[in-house]
Amino acid sequence: MKEAVKAAASRLLHEKWVDQVSLVEVAKAAEVARASLLLQFPQGWPEILFELYWDEFPYDETYDRMMACKSGSAVERVMRFLEPILLRGQQTGRLYPNIRGAMFTWGEEFNGIEKCWAEDCSAMIVELMTLSVPVGDEAKGLRVFRVA
């Protein structure tokens, strides 16, 4: 049920802004009752958007991609790191701007997750630019947050 709600929300947010989509529309598109949706996502949109955020930006994959981008010039390394994110952003229409807006609107409710993610991504980019990429398990000491 949770996956159906996330898939429906993602489809709807591809075309519309979050403030143009009601939870009732998401529930109908997911073919679930609104009460069931709220049982899975009690805070409504903030929780749904944060779930979509984690689906779109899996931390471990981003870190692994950074580690794989060690050859070439600094520009090539950074572009190889960012290219999949930029391409996916183009493919998803308004989804990424909706997610970004949620990070700033509801981020404090989720322990400032947007700030931590931005800091870690910035650190990864700096490491790619300077080739000071950490190795092994010690590199995984970068912050990892999950929304419960």
Coordinates of N, CA and C in Angstrom, one line a residue:
M1 N 0.8 -1.2 0.0 CA 0.0 0.0 0.0 C 0.9 1.3 0.0
K2 N 1.9 1.2 0.8 CA 2.8 2.4 0.9 C 3.5 2.7 -0.5
E3 N 3.9 1.6 -1.2 CA 4.5 1.8 -2.5 C 3.5 2.3 -3.5
A4 N 2.2 1.9 -3.4 CA 1.2 2.4 -4.3 C 1.0 3.9 -4.1
V5 N 1.0 4.3 -2.9 CA 0.8 5.7 -2.5 C 2.0 6.5 -3.1
K6 N 3.2 6.0 -2.8 CA 4.4 6.8 -3.3 C 4.4 6.8 -4.9
A7 N 4.0 5.7 -5.5 CA 4.0 5.7 -7.0 C 3.0 6.7 -7.5
A8 N 1.8 6.7 -6.9 CA 0.7 7.7 -7.3 C 1.2 9.1 -7.1
A9 N 1.7 9.4 -5.9 CA 2.2 10.7 -5.6 C 3.3 11.2 -6.6
S10 N 4.2 10.3 -6.9 CA 5.3 10.6 -7.8 C 4.7 11.0 -9.2
R11 N 3.7 10.2 -9.7 CA 3.1 10.4 -11.0 C 2.4 11.8 -11.0
L12 N 1.6 12.1 -9.9 CA 0.9 13.3 -9.8 C 1.8 14.5 -9.7
L13 N 2.9 14.4 -9.0 CA 3.9 15.5 -8.8 C 4.8 15.7 -10.0
H14 N 4.7 14.8 -10.9 CA 5.5 15.0 -12.2 C 4.9 16.1 -13.0
E15 N 3.5 16.3 -12.9 CA 2.8 17.3 -13.7 C 2.4 18.5 -12.9
K16 N 2.2 18.3 -11.6 CA 1.6 19.4 -10.8 C 2.5 19.8 -9.6
W17 N 2.2 21.0 -9.0 CA 2.9 21.4 -7.8 C 2.2 20.7 -6.6
V18 N 2.9 20.5 -5.6 CA 2.4 19.8 -4.4 C 1.1 20.5 -3.8
D19 N 1.1 21.8 -3.9 CA -0.1 22.5 -3.4 C -1.3 22.5 -4.3
Q20 N -1.1 21.8 -5.4 CA -2.2 21.6 -6.4 C -2.8 20.2 -6.3
V21 N -2.2 19.4 -5.5 CA -2.6 18.0 -5.4 C -3.1 17.7 -4.0
S22 N -4.3 17.2 -3.8 CA -4.8 16.9 -2.5 C -4.4 15.4 -2.1
L23 N -4.5 15.1 -0.9 CA -4.2 13.8 -0.4 C -5.4 12.9 -0.9
V24 N -6.5 13.4 -1.1 CA -7.7 12.6 -1.7 C -7.3 12.2 -3.1
E25 N -6.7 13.1 -3.9 CA -6.3 12.7 -5.2 C -5.2 11.6 -5.2
V26 N -4.3 11.7 -4.3 CA -3.3 10.7 -4.2 C -3.9 9.4 -3.8
A27 N -4.8 9.4 -2.9 CA -5.5 8.2 -2.4 C -6.2 7.5 -3.6
K28 N -7.0 8.4 -4.3 CA -7.7 7.8 -5.5 C -6.8 7.2 -6.5
A29 N -5.7 8.0 -6.8 CA -4.8 7.5 -7.8 C -4.1 6.2 -7.4
A30 N -3.9 6.0 -6.1 CA -3.3 4.8 -5.5 C -4.3 3.7 -5.3
E31 N -5.6 4.1 -5.5 CA -6.7 3.1 -5.2 C -6.7 2.6 -3.8
V32 N -6.5 3.6 -2.9 CA -6.6 3.3 -1.4 C -7.5 4.3 -0.8
A33 N -8.1 4.0 0.3 CA -8.9 5.0 1.1 C -8.0 6.1 1.7
R34 N -8.5 7.3 1.8 CA -7.7 8.4 2.4 C -7.3 8.0 3.8
A35 N -8.2 7.4 4.5 CA -7.8 6.9 5.9 C -6.7 6.0 5.9
S36 N -6.6 5.1 4.9 CA -5.5 4.1 4.8 C -4.2 4.9 4.5
L37 N -4.3 5.9 3.6 CA -3.1 6.7 3.3 C -2.6 7.4 4.6
L38 N -3.5 8.0 5.3 CA -3.1 8.7 6.5 C -2.6 7.7 7.6
L39 N -3.1 6.5 7.6 CA -2.6 5.5 8.6 C -1.1 5.2 8.3
Q40 N -0.7 5.2 7.0 CA 0.6 4.9 6.6 C 1.5 6.2 6.7
F41 N 0.9 7.3 6.4 CA 1.6 8.6 6.4 C 0.8 9.6 7.2
P42 N 0.9 9.5 8.6 CA 0.1 10.3 9.5 C 0.3 11.8 9.3
Q43 N 1.5 12.2 8.9 CA 1.7 13.7 8.7 C 1.4 14.1 7.2
G44 N 0.9 13.2 6.4 CA 0.5 13.6 5.1 C 1.6 13.9 4.1
W45 N 1.5 15.0 3.5 CA 2.5 15.4 2.4 C 3.9 15.3 2.9
P46 N 4.2 15.9 4.1 CA 5.7 15.9 4.5 C 6.3 14.5 4.5
E47 N 5.5 13.5 5.0 CA 6.1 12.1 5.0 C 6.1 11.5 3.7
I48 N 5.1 11.8 2.8 CA 5.1 11.2 1.5 C 6.3 11.7 0.7
L49 N 6.5 13.1 0.8 CA 7.6 13.7 0.1 C 9.0 13.2 0.6
F50 N 9.1 13.0 1.9 CA 10.4 12.5 2.4 C 10.6 11.1 2.0
E51 N 9.6 10.3 1.9 CA 9.7 8.9 1.3 C 10.2 9.0 -0.1
L52 N 9.6 9.8 -0.9 CA 10.0 10.0 -2.3 C 11.4 10.5 -2.4
Y53 N 11.8 11.4 -1.5 CA 13.2 11.9 -1.4 C 14.2 10.7 -1.2
W54 N 13.9 9.9 -0.3 CA 14.8 8.7 0.0 C 14.9 7.8 -1.2
D55 N 13.7 7.6 -1.9 CA 13.7 6.7 -3.1 C 14.5 7.4 -4.2
E56 N 14.5 8.7 -4.3 CA 15.2 9.3 -5.4 C 16.7 9.5 -5.1
F57 N 17.0 9.7 -3.9 CA 18.4 10.0 -3.5 C 18.9 9.0 -2.5
P58 N 19.1 7.7 -3.0 CA 19.6 6.7 -2.0 C 21.1 7.0 -1.7
Y59 N 21.3 7.3 -0.4 CA 22.6 7.7 0.0 C 23.7 6.8 -0.4
D60 N 23.6 5.5 -0.1 CA 24.7 4.6 -0.4 C 25.0 4.6 -1.9
E61 N 24.0 4.6 -2.8 CA 24.3 4.7 -4.2 C 25.0 5.9 -4.6
T62 N 24.6 7.1 -4.0 CA 25.3 8.3 -4.3 C 26.8 8.3 -3.9
Y63 N 27.0 7.7 -2.7 CA 28.3 7.6 -2.2 C 29.2 6.7 -3.1
D64 N 28.6 5.5 -3.4 CA 29.3 4.6 -4.3 C 29.6 5.2 -5.7
R65 N 28.7 6.0 -6.2 CA 28.9 6.7 -7.5 C 30.1 7.7 -7.3
M66 N 30.1 8.4 -6.2 CA 31.2 9.3 -5.9 C 32.6 8.5 -5.9
M67 N 32.6 7.4 -5.2 CA 33.8 6.6 -5.2 C 34.3 6.1 -6.5
A68 N 33.3 5.9 -7.4 CA 33.7 5.4 -8.8 C 34.1 6.5 -9.7
C69 N 34.0 7.7 -9.3 CA 34.4 8.9 -10.1 C 35.7 9.4 -9.8
K70 N 36.8 8.6 -9.8 CA 38.1 9.0 -9.3 C 39.0 9.4 -10.4
S71 N 38.7 9.1 -11.7 CA 39.6 9.3 -12.8 C 39.1 10.5 -13.6
G72 N 40.1 11.1 -14.3 CA 39.7 12.3 -15.2 C 40.0 13.6 -14.4
S73 N 39.7 14.7 -15.1 CA 39.8 16.0 -14.5 C 38.8 16.2 -13.4
A74 N 39.0 17.3 -12.7 CA 38.0 17.6 -11.6 C 36.6 17.9 -12.2
V75 N 36.6 18.5 -13.3 CA 35.3 18.8 -14.0 C 34.6 17.5 -14.4
E76 N 35.4 16.6 -15.0 CA 34.9 15.3 -15.4 C 34.4 14.5 -14.3
R77 N 35.1 14.5 -13.2 CA 34.7 13.7 -12.0 C 33.4 14.2 -11.4
V78 N 33.3 15.6 -11.3 CA 32.1 16.2 -10.7 C 30.9 16.0 -11.7
M79 N 31.1 16.1 -13.0 CA 30.0 15.9 -13.9 C 29.5 14.5 -13.9
R80 N 30.4 13.5 -13.8 CA 30.0 12.1 -13.8 C 29.2 11.8 -12.5
F81 N 29.5 12.5 -11.5 CA 28.8 12.4 -10.2 C 27.4 13.0 -10.3
L82 N 27.3 14.1 -10.9 CA 26.0 14.9 -10.9 C 25.1 14.5 -12.1
E83 N 25.7 14.0 -13.2 CA 24.9 13.7 -14.4 C 23.7 12.8 -14.1
P84 N 23.8 11.7 -13.4 CA 22.6 10.9 -13.2 C 21.5 11.7 -12.4
I85 N 21.9 12.5 -11.5 CA 20.9 13.3 -10.7 C 20.2 14.3 -11.6
L86 N 21.0 15.0 -12.5 CA 20.5 16.0 -13.4 C 19.6 15.4 -14.4
L87 N 20.0 14.3 -15.0 CA 19.2 13.6 -15.9 C 17.8 13.1 -15.3
R88 N 17.9 12.5 -14.2 CA 16.7 12.1 -13.5 C 15.8 13.3 -13.2
G89 N 16.4 14.4 -12.8 CA 15.6 15.6 -12.5 C 14.8 16.1 -13.7
Q90 N 15.4 16.0 -14.9 CA 14.8 16.3 -16.2 C 13.6 15.4 -16.5
Q91 N 13.8 14.1 -16.2 CA 12.8 13.1 -16.5 C 11.6 13.1 -15.6
T92 N 11.8 13.7 -14.4 CA 10.7 13.6 -13.5 C 9.8 14.9 -13.4
G93 N 10.0 15.8 -14.4 CA 9.1 17.0 -14.4 C 9.2 17.8 -13.2
R94 N 8.1 18.0 -12.5 CA 8.1 18.9 -11.3 C 8.4 18.1 -10.0
L95 N 8.7 16.8 -10.1 CA 8.9 16.1 -8.9 C 10.1 16.6 -8.0
Y96 N 11.2 16.9 -8.7 CA 12.4 17.4 -7.9 C 12.2 18.7 -7.3
P97 N 11.6 19.7 -8.0 CA 11.3 21.0 -7.4 C 10.3 20.8 -6.2
N98 N 9.3 19.9 -6.3 CA 8.4 19.6 -5.2 C 9.2 19.0 -4.0
I99 N 10.1 18.1 -4.3 CA 10.8 17.5 -3.2 C 11.7 18.6 -2.5
R100 N 12.4 19.4 -3.3 CA 13.3 20.4 -2.8 C 12.5 21.4 -1.9
G101 N 11.3 21.8 -2.4 CA 10.4 22.7 -1.6 C 10.1 22.1 -0.3
A102 N 9.8 20.8 -0.3 CA 9.5 20.1 1.0 C 10.6 20.1 1.9
M103 N 11.8 20.0 1.4 CA 13.0 20.0 2.3 C 13.1 21.3 3.1
F104 N 12.8 22.4 2.4 CA 12.8 23.7 3.1 C 11.6 24.0 3.9
T105 N 10.5 23.5 3.5 CA 9.2 23.7 4.2 C 9.1 22.9 5.4
W106 N 9.4 21.6 5.3 CA 9.1 20.7 6.4 C 10.4 20.0 6.9
G107 N 11.6 20.5 6.5 CA 12.8 19.9 6.9 C 13.1 19.8 8.3
E108 N 12.7 20.8 9.1 CA 13.0 20.8 10.5 C 12.2 19.7 11.2
E109 N 11.0 19.4 10.7 CA 10.3 18.3 11.3 C 11.0 16.9 11.1
F110 N 11.9 16.9 10.2 CA 12.7 15.7 9.9 C 14.2 15.9 10.2
N111 N 14.4 16.6 11.3 CA 15.8 16.8 11.8 C 16.7 17.5 10.9
G112 N 16.2 18.4 10.1 CA 17.1 19.2 9.2 C 17.7 18.3 8.2
I113 N 17.0 17.3 7.7 CA 17.6 16.3 6.8 C 18.2 17.0 5.5
E114 N 17.5 18.0 5.0 CA 18.0 18.7 3.8 C 19.3 19.3 4.0
K115 N 19.6 19.9 5.1 CA 20.9 20.5 5.4 C 22.0 19.5 5.5
C116 N 21.7 18.4 6.1 CA 22.7 17.3 6.2 C 23.0 16.7 4.9
W117 N 22.0 16.5 4.1 CA 22.2 15.9 2.7 C 23.0 16.9 1.9
A118 N 22.6 18.1 1.9 CA 23.3 19.1 1.1 C 24.8 19.2 1.6
E119 N 25.0 19.2 2.9 CA 26.4 19.2 3.4 C 27.2 18.0 2.9
D120 N 26.6 16.8 3.0 CA 27.3 15.6 2.6 C 27.6 15.6 1.1
C121 N 26.6 16.0 0.3 CA 26.8 16.1 -1.2 C 27.9 17.1 -1.5
S122 N 27.8 18.2 -0.8 CA 28.9 19.2 -1.0 C 30.3 18.7 -0.7
A123 N 30.3 17.9 0.4 CA 31.6 17.3 0.8 C 32.1 16.3 -0.3
M124 N 31.1 15.5 -0.8 CA 31.5 14.6 -1.9 C 32.0 15.3 -3.1
I125 N 31.4 16.4 -3.5 CA 31.8 17.2 -4.7 C 33.2 17.8 -4.4
V126 N 33.4 18.3 -3.3 CA 34.8 18.8 -2.9 C 35.8 17.7 -3.0
E127 N 35.5 16.6 -2.5 CA 36.4 15.5 -2.5 C 36.7 15.1 -4.0
L128 N 35.7 15.1 -4.8 CA 35.9 14.8 -6.2 C 36.8 15.9 -6.9
M129 N 36.6 17.1 -6.5 CA 37.4 18.2 -7.1 C 38.8 18.1 -6.7
T130 N 39.1 17.7 -5.4 CA 40.4 17.7 -4.9 C 41.1 16.4 -4.9
L131 N 40.3 15.4 -5.3 CA 40.7 14.0 -5.3 C 41.2 13.5 -3.9
S132 N 40.6 14.1 -2.9 CA 40.9 13.6 -1.5 C 39.8 12.7 -1.1
V133 N 39.4 11.7 -1.9 CA 38.3 10.8 -1.7 C 38.7 9.8 -0.6
P134 N 38.0 9.8 0.5 CA 38.3 8.8 1.6 C 38.1 7.4 1.0
V135 N 38.9 6.5 1.7 CA 38.8 5.1 1.2 C 38.2 4.2 2.3
G136 N 37.6 3.1 1.9 CA 37.2 2.1 2.8 C 36.0 2.5 3.7
D137 N 35.9 1.8 4.8 CA 34.7 2.0 5.7 C 34.8 3.3 6.4
E138 N 36.0 3.9 6.6 CA 36.0 5.2 7.3 C 35.3 6.3 6.5
A139 N 35.3 6.1 5.2 CA 34.6 7.1 4.4 C 33.1 7.1 4.6
K140 N 32.5 5.9 5.0 CA 31.1 5.8 5.3 C 30.7 6.5 6.5
G141 N 31.7 7.2 7.2 CA 31.4 7.9 8.4 C 30.6 9.2 8.1
L142 N 30.4 9.5 6.8 CA 29.5 10.6 6.5 C 28.1 10.4 7.0
R143 N 27.4 11.4 7.3 CA 26.1 11.3 8.0 C 25.1 10.5 7.1
V144 N 24.4 9.6 7.7 CA 23.3 8.9 7.1 C 22.1 9.0 8.0
F145 N 21.0 9.5 7.4 CA 19.8 9.7 8.1 C 18.7 8.9 7.4
R146 N 17.8 8.3 8.2 CA 16.6 7.7 7.6 C 15.4 8.2 8.3
V147 N 14.3 8.4 7.5 CA 13.1 8.8 8.1 C 12.3 7.6 8.5
A148 N 11.9 7.6 9.8 CA 11.2 6.4 10.3 C 9.7 6.5 9.9

